[in-house]
Short mmCIF file of C-alpha atoms and ligand atoms in Angstrom, two decimals:
data_model
loop_
_atom_site.label_atom_id
_atom_site.label_comp_id
_atom_site.label_asym_id
_atom_site.label_seq_id
_atom_site.Cartn_x
_atom_site.Cartn_y
_atom_site.Cartn_z
CA MET A 899 20.24 13.31 -8.19
CA LYS A 900 19.01 10.00 -7.14
CA GLN A 901 17.94 10.45 -3.52
CA ILE A 902 18.26 6.86 -2.13
CA LEU A 903 20.98 5.37 -4.22
CA GLY A 904 22.40 2.23 -2.87
CA LYS A 905 19.45 1.64 -0.51
CA ILE A 906 17.34 -1.64 -0.49
CA ALA A 907 13.56 -1.49 -0.32
CA LEU A 908 10.76 -4.00 0.03
CA VAL A 909 7.30 -3.24 -1.02
CA THR A 910 4.27 -5.39 -0.18
CA GLY A 911 1.36 -5.90 -2.45
CA ALA A 912 3.23 -4.64 -5.46
CA SER A 913 1.69 -6.67 -8.37
CA ALA A 914 -1.65 -4.96 -9.34
CA PRO A 915 -1.28 -3.42 -12.60
CA ASN A 916 -2.75 -0.28 -11.49
CA GLY A 917 -1.89 -0.56 -8.00
CA ILE A 918 -0.14 2.02 -5.61
CA GLY A 919 2.49 -0.73 -4.75
CA ARG A 920 3.68 -1.04 -8.25
CA ALA A 921 3.90 2.87 -8.60
CA ILE A 922 5.89 2.99 -5.18
CA ALA A 923 8.28 0.28 -6.45
CA LEU A 924 8.84 2.04 -9.79
CA ARG A 925 9.55 5.31 -8.10
CA LEU A 926 11.88 3.98 -5.35
CA ALA A 927 13.74 2.23 -8.18
CA ALA A 928 13.95 5.48 -10.16
CA GLU A 929 15.41 7.12 -6.81
CA GLY A 930 18.14 4.47 -7.06
CA ALA A 931 16.99 1.76 -4.58
CA ALA A 932 17.20 -1.87 -5.44
CA VAL A 933 13.62 -2.95 -4.79
CA VAL A 934 12.19 -6.28 -3.71
CA VAL A 935 8.71 -6.37 -5.07
CA THR A 936 6.36 -8.87 -3.62
CA ASP A 937 2.70 -10.06 -3.49
CA VAL A 938 0.59 -13.11 -2.56
CA ALA A 939 0.65 -16.17 -4.81
CA GLY A 940 -2.08 -16.91 -7.28
CA SER A 941 -3.76 -14.85 -9.96
CA PHE A 942 -4.86 -11.49 -10.38
CA THR A 943 -8.28 -10.86 -11.78
CA THR A 944 -10.27 -7.64 -12.10
CA GLU A 945 -13.88 -8.40 -11.56
CA PHE A 946 -14.96 -4.99 -12.90
CA THR A 947 -14.14 -2.57 -15.87
CA THR A 948 -12.57 0.54 -15.18
CA GLU A 949 -11.51 3.42 -17.59
CA PHE A 950 -8.21 3.32 -15.90
CA THR A 951 -7.18 -0.30 -16.57
CA PRO A 952 -8.81 -1.22 -19.84
CA GLU A 953 -6.21 -3.90 -20.54
CA PHE A 954 -7.24 -5.83 -17.42
CA THR A 955 -10.87 -6.07 -18.00
CA PRO A 956 -12.81 -9.27 -17.36
CA GLU A 957 -12.65 -10.09 -21.22
CA THR A 958 -8.84 -10.29 -21.12
CA GLY A 959 -8.82 -12.58 -18.03
CA ALA A 960 -6.54 -13.19 -15.19
CA ALA A 961 -2.81 -12.80 -15.07
CA SER A 962 -0.68 -14.61 -12.43
CA ARG A 963 0.86 -12.52 -9.95
CA ALA A 964 4.15 -14.02 -10.42
CA GLU A 965 3.86 -12.78 -14.20
CA LEU A 966 2.79 -9.35 -13.02
CA LEU A 967 5.87 -9.20 -10.74
CA ALA A 968 8.03 -10.34 -13.34
CA ASP A 969 6.83 -7.64 -15.56
CA LEU A 970 7.47 -5.12 -12.81
CA VAL A 971 10.88 -6.29 -12.50
CA GLU A 972 11.46 -6.02 -16.15
CA SER A 973 9.96 -2.36 -16.17
CA ILE A 974 12.48 -1.49 -13.36
CA GLU A 975 15.40 -3.10 -15.21
CA VAL A 976 14.49 -1.25 -18.31
CA GLN A 977 14.88 1.98 -16.36
CA GLY A 978 18.30 0.89 -15.33
CA GLY A 979 17.25 -0.18 -11.87
CA THR A 980 17.58 -3.49 -9.91
CA ALA A 981 14.69 -5.39 -8.55
CA LEU A 982 13.88 -8.91 -7.11
CA ALA A 983 10.32 -10.65 -7.31
CA LEU A 984 9.29 -12.67 -4.26
CA THR A 985 6.05 -14.28 -3.29
CA LEU A 986 4.94 -12.95 0.21
CA ASP A 987 1.65 -13.20 1.91
CA VAL A 988 2.02 -10.82 4.72
CA THR A 989 -0.22 -12.79 6.88
CA SER A 990 2.19 -15.89 6.85
CA GLU A 991 5.03 -15.67 9.52
CA ASN A 992 6.77 -18.35 7.23
CA GLU A 993 6.51 -16.50 4.16
CA ILE A 994 7.77 -13.20 5.80
CA GLU A 995 10.85 -15.14 7.20
CA ALA A 996 11.61 -16.53 3.78
CA ALA A 997 11.28 -13.33 2.13
CA ILE A 998 13.56 -11.42 4.43
CA SER A 999 16.18 -14.20 4.09
CA ALA A 1000 15.93 -14.14 0.34
CA THR A 1001 16.28 -10.24 0.51
CA LEU A 1002 19.29 -10.33 2.70
CA GLU A 1003 20.89 -13.11 0.76
CA ARG A 1004 20.74 -11.34 -2.45
CA PHE A 1005 21.31 -7.63 -1.42
CA GLY A 1006 22.92 -8.03 2.19
CA GLY A 1007 20.52 -5.73 4.04
CA LEU A 1008 17.26 -3.83 4.07
CA ASP A 1009 16.86 -0.16 4.58
CA ILE A 1010 13.20 0.56 3.52
CA LEU A 1011 9.96 -1.27 4.13
CA VAL A 1012 6.83 -0.19 2.72
CA ASN A 1013 3.72 -1.99 4.18
CA ASN A 1014 1.55 -1.41 1.15
CA ALA A 1015 -0.46 -4.64 0.94
CA GLY A 1016 -4.20 -3.94 1.92
CA SER A 1017 -7.46 -5.51 1.84
CA LEU A 1018 -11.08 -3.98 1.88
CA ALA A 1019 -12.30 -7.42 3.32
CA GLY A 1020 -15.33 -6.75 5.61
CA SER A 1021 -16.40 -3.66 3.75
CA ASP A 1022 -20.13 -3.84 4.45
CA SER A 1023 -22.29 -2.27 6.71
CA PHE A 1024 -21.18 -2.93 10.40
CA LEU A 1025 -23.84 -5.38 11.41
CA ALA A 1026 -23.45 -7.40 8.27
CA THR A 1027 -19.49 -7.79 8.86
CA THR A 1028 -18.65 -11.34 9.91
CA ALA A 1029 -15.87 -12.12 12.31
CA ALA A 1030 -14.04 -13.87 9.63
CA GLU A 1031 -13.67 -10.76 7.50
CA TRP A 1032 -12.84 -8.85 10.41
CA GLN A 1033 -9.84 -11.26 11.04
CA LEU A 1034 -8.92 -11.25 7.21
CA SER A 1035 -8.89 -7.51 7.46
CA PHE A 1036 -6.93 -7.51 10.50
CA GLY A 1037 -4.37 -9.94 9.03
CA VAL A 1038 -3.58 -8.00 5.93
CA ASN A 1039 -3.96 -4.38 7.03
CA LEU A 1040 -2.42 -4.61 10.65
CA LEU A 1041 -0.98 -7.87 11.65
CA GLY A 1042 1.11 -8.10 8.38
CA PRO A 1043 2.80 -4.86 9.06
CA MET A 1044 3.54 -5.70 12.54
CA MET A 1045 5.05 -8.99 11.76
CA LEU A 1046 7.13 -7.52 8.81
CA SER A 1047 8.24 -4.52 11.08
CA GLN A 1048 9.43 -7.09 13.61
CA ALA A 1049 11.24 -9.01 10.84
CA VAL A 1050 13.22 -6.15 9.43
CA ILE A 1051 13.95 -4.06 12.47
CA PRO A 1052 16.93 -6.18 13.67
CA THR A 1053 18.67 -5.73 10.25
CA MET A 1054 17.88 -1.84 10.26
CA GLN A 1055 19.28 -1.60 13.80
CA ALA A 1056 22.41 -3.52 12.60
CA ARG A 1057 22.72 -0.92 9.67
CA GLY A 1058 22.34 1.99 11.93
CA GLY A 1059 18.93 3.03 10.65
CA GLY A 1060 16.05 2.54 8.15
CA ARG A 1061 12.58 3.70 7.06
CA ILE A 1062 9.35 2.01 7.66
CA ILE A 1063 6.38 3.61 5.73
CA ASN A 1064 2.96 2.22 6.36
CA ILE A 1065 0.17 2.94 3.79
CA GLY A 1066 -2.76 4.03 5.65
CA SER A 1067 -5.83 5.75 4.24
CA THR A 1068 -8.34 8.54 5.08
CA GLY A 1069 -9.80 5.57 6.90
CA SER A 1070 -6.78 6.02 9.28
CA LEU A 1071 -7.93 9.51 10.17
CA GLY A 1072 -11.72 9.31 10.12
CA ALA A 1073 -14.85 7.12 9.24
CA GLU A 1074 -17.16 6.82 6.69
CA PRO A 1075 -20.27 4.31 6.86
CA GLY A 1076 -19.73 0.90 5.34
CA PHE A 1077 -15.89 0.31 5.94
CA GLY A 1078 -15.69 -0.63 9.60
CA ALA A 1079 -13.18 -3.25 9.52
CA TYR A 1080 -10.86 -1.39 7.05
CA THR A 1081 -11.40 1.81 9.28
CA ALA A 1082 -10.51 0.07 12.48
CA MET A 1083 -7.34 -1.45 11.04
CA LYS A 1084 -6.04 1.50 9.24
CA HIS A 1085 -6.53 3.48 12.52
CA GLY A 1086 -4.55 0.68 14.35
CA LEU A 1087 -1.92 1.04 11.60
CA VAL A 1088 -1.29 4.67 12.85
CA GLY A 1089 -0.96 3.35 16.42
CA LEU A 1090 1.73 1.12 15.06
CA THR A 1091 3.61 3.83 13.19
CA LYS A 1092 3.65 5.91 16.28
CA THR A 1093 4.94 3.12 18.37
CA LEU A 1094 7.84 2.12 16.00
CA ALA A 1095 8.73 5.93 15.66
CA ALA A 1096 8.87 6.37 19.27
CA GLU A 1097 10.75 3.00 20.10
CA PHE A 1098 13.12 2.84 17.41
CA GLY A 1099 13.92 6.43 16.77
CA PRO A 1100 16.89 6.04 18.91
CA ASP A 1101 18.12 3.47 16.36
CA GLY A 1102 17.80 5.81 13.52
CA ILE A 1103 14.68 4.02 12.23
CA LEU A 1104 12.02 6.36 11.17
CA CYS A 1105 8.49 5.34 10.69
CA ASN A 1106 5.45 7.32 9.03
CA THR A 1107 2.19 6.61 7.68
CA VAL A 1108 1.00 7.94 4.07
CA CYS A 1109 -2.61 8.20 4.08
CA PRO A 1110 -4.03 8.25 0.44
CA GLY A 1111 -7.50 9.61 -0.20
CA TYR A 1112 -9.40 8.61 -3.48
CA ILE A 1113 -6.62 7.19 -5.55
CA ALA A 1114 -7.74 5.74 -8.95
CA THR A 1115 -6.72 2.05 -8.45
CA ASP A 1116 -8.74 -0.94 -9.16
CA MET A 1117 -9.45 -1.41 -5.26
CA HIS A 1118 -10.94 2.40 -5.21
CA MET A 1119 -12.74 1.70 -8.36
CA ALA A 1120 -14.32 -1.72 -6.72
CA ALA A 1121 -15.44 0.40 -3.87
CA ASN A 1122 -17.15 2.85 -6.24
CA GLU A 1123 -19.06 -0.01 -7.97
CA ARG A 1124 -20.07 -1.63 -4.68
CA LEU A 1125 -21.39 1.79 -3.41
CA SER A 1126 -23.26 2.51 -6.70
CA ALA A 1127 -24.93 -0.90 -6.57
CA GLU A 1128 -25.75 -0.60 -2.96
CA GLN A 1129 -27.30 2.90 -3.48
CA GLY A 1130 -29.02 2.06 -7.04
CA VAL A 1131 -27.11 4.96 -8.68
CA SER A 1132 -24.55 4.94 -11.51
CA VAL A 1133 -20.93 4.65 -11.10
CA ALA A 1134 -20.43 8.13 -12.37
CA GLU A 1135 -22.95 9.60 -10.06
CA THR A 1136 -21.15 7.70 -7.12
CA LYS A 1137 -17.87 9.21 -8.24
CA ALA A 1138 -19.27 12.74 -8.51
CA ARG A 1139 -20.90 12.43 -5.00
CA ARG A 1140 -17.65 10.99 -3.47
CA TYR A 1141 -15.27 13.75 -5.32
CA ALA A 1142 -17.61 16.40 -4.34
CA ASN A 1143 -16.01 16.44 -0.98
CA VAL A 1144 -12.42 16.63 -2.47
CA ALA A 1145 -11.12 20.07 -2.77
CA LEU A 1146 -9.39 19.13 -6.06
CA ARG A 1147 -12.68 17.39 -7.18
CA ASN A 1148 -11.02 14.36 -8.49
CA ALA A 1149 -9.23 10.95 -7.62
CA GLY A 1150 -5.47 11.14 -7.22
CA LEU A 1151 -3.01 8.68 -9.06
CA PRO A 1152 -0.89 5.89 -7.61
CA GLU A 1153 2.05 8.18 -8.59
CA ASP A 1154 1.01 10.86 -6.28
CA VAL A 1155 1.13 8.30 -3.47
CA ALA A 1156 4.64 7.07 -4.64
CA ASN A 1157 5.85 10.62 -4.49
CA ALA A 1158 5.08 10.92 -0.81
CA VAL A 1159 6.74 7.53 -0.15
CA ALA A 1160 9.84 8.60 -2.01
CA TYR A 1161 9.98 11.77 0.21
CA LEU A 1162 9.57 9.84 3.37
CA ALA A 1163 12.31 7.21 2.21
CA GLY A 1164 14.82 9.81 1.29
CA PRO A 1165 17.16 12.31 2.94
CA GLN A 1166 14.63 15.22 2.85
CA ALA A 1167 12.66 13.42 5.47
CA ASN A 1168 15.63 12.81 7.86
CA TYR A 1169 13.96 14.63 10.55
CA VAL A 1170 10.35 13.35 10.04
CA THR A 1171 8.95 10.50 12.08
CA GLY A 1172 5.62 9.50 13.40
CA ILE A 1173 3.48 11.54 11.11
CA ASN A 1174 0.57 10.73 8.92
CA LEU A 1175 1.01 12.32 5.47
CA PRO A 1176 -2.31 12.91 3.85
CA VAL A 1177 -2.30 12.49 -0.06
CA THR A 1178 -5.97 13.22 -0.52
CA GLY A 1179 -6.40 16.23 -2.71
CA GLY A 1180 -8.13 17.81 0.34
CA VAL A 1181 -10.90 15.90 1.84
CA PRO A 1182 -12.65 16.08 5.30
CA TYR A 1183 -12.01 12.70 7.00
CA GLY A 1184 -15.40 12.27 8.43
CA ILE A 1185 -16.26 11.55 11.94
P1 NAP B 758 -4.65 -3.04 -4.78
O1 NAP B 758 -4.35 -2.67 -6.08
O2 NAP B 758 -5.59 -4.12 -4.44
O3 NAP B 758 -3.24 -3.47 -3.92
C1 NAP B 758 -3.04 -4.13 -2.71
C2 NAP B 758 -2.31 -5.37 -3.03
O4 NAP B 758 -2.12 -5.94 -1.77
C3 NAP B 758 -3.03 -6.31 -3.92
O5 NAP B 758 -2.18 -6.82 -4.88
C4 NAP B 758 -3.54 -7.37 -2.90
O6 NAP B 758 -3.88 -8.53 -3.42
C5 NAP B 758 -2.58 -7.37 -1.99
N1 NAP B 758 -2.86 -8.15 -0.80
C6 NAP B 758 -3.92 -8.59 -0.41
N2 NAP B 758 -3.66 -9.40 0.50
C7 NAP B 758 -2.45 -9.75 0.62
C8 NAP B 758 -1.74 -10.47 1.66
N3 NAP B 758 -2.16 -11.33 2.45
N4 NAP B 758 -0.32 -10.41 1.52
C9 NAP B 758 0.19 -9.58 0.46
N5 NAP B 758 -0.34 -8.85 -0.39
C10 NAP B 758 -1.73 -8.82 -0.25
O7 NAP B 758 -4.93 -1.75 -3.78
P2 NAP B 758 -4.33 -0.28 -3.85
O8 NAP B 758 -5.54 0.51 -4.12
O9 NAP B 758 -3.09 -0.21 -4.80
O10 NAP B 758 -4.09 -0.05 -2.37
C11 NAP B 758 -2.55 -0.09 -1.94
C12 NAP B 758 -2.57 0.52 -0.43
O11 NAP B 758 -3.28 1.58 -0.32
C13 NAP B 758 -3.61 -0.42 0.45
O12 NAP B 758 -2.90 -0.57 1.78
C14 NAP B 758 -4.78 0.41 0.63
O13 NAP B 758 -5.50 0.11 1.72
C15 NAP B 758 -4.28 1.72 0.46
N6 NAP B 758 -5.17 2.77 0.20
C16 NAP B 758 -5.75 2.85 -1.16
C17 NAP B 758 -6.51 3.92 -1.51
C18 NAP B 758 -7.30 3.86 -3.03
O14 NAP B 758 -8.04 4.74 -3.17
N7 NAP B 758 -6.74 3.17 -3.95
C19 NAP B 758 -7.11 4.69 -0.66
C20 NAP B 758 -6.54 4.77 0.60
C21 NAP B 758 -5.55 3.70 0.77
P3 NAP B 758 -5.54 -9.11 -3.82
O15 NAP B 758 -5.79 -8.18 -5.06
O16 NAP B 758 -5.32 -10.49 -3.87
O17 NAP B 758 -6.35 -8.56 -2.68
#
């Protein structure tokens, strides 16, 4: 049975071919929601080769995000679902306003917001991180979810409830060296989640964080490649070192995160709010 049939969902940062946002959009659509898939304008280019995304290696060049979103809409429609693609930079108040207006115009409401867009800007040693990188990280990872939540809550209140699902990280729960800005913002996202859960629970709005661990997306592979370059070891060795701490000894898949989001978006989570749900394969969270 489809768990969220007739609901309307919006997912940010959904264009990456191997990203968590795309997997979430496909899963919510499979559960019966109409899904608004969004991402920043411009082109998507992988600057690295991974075994997970051979079709998007540098040799094959860049794809426009609009094309990638159109492809995602098509994939959802082929499944029998409904989707709408919109450009949305989560750091832009104007684009947020326009995207929510377009969503309401097309579907008449919004029930589920997934704040998935994320940025590893400022992932460097703490002393090397610039204020500009810190601000970029703040804009995408924390300010965007705050502004989007403010934009959708009145609609959810008018509909008698809704779900806001923030995609955090193990960086929401602990710290490892070299990810200062990301860790600070992802910790902040947990504070936002708890605030929304407490303040809007009486309106039937549930807000939770999903905290992925190592998930084999391009963002994760970029981090592996950066760490291997910094440490002067092969990517394979970096992966082995990082996954040695994972109880399941491997990275997860975007679909594993999408499963958690589908749970939190659906009726089985009717009495669940304000939590962090780790999808990590079992990792210690660091300090
Ligand atoms: P991804 O493939 O890079 O997807 C993130 C998407 O957000 C990208 O399309 C990215 O575009 C987009 N984005 C960046 N800035 C934006 C903005 N201002 N407005 C709207 N979209 C913007 O990364 P992912 O690995 O799927 O990550 C998805 C979420 O999971 C993120 O919040 C991330 O922090 C979290 N997460 C991932 C992992 C992992 O192992 N992959 C682990 C823990 C948490 P650009 O490519 O242009 O930046």
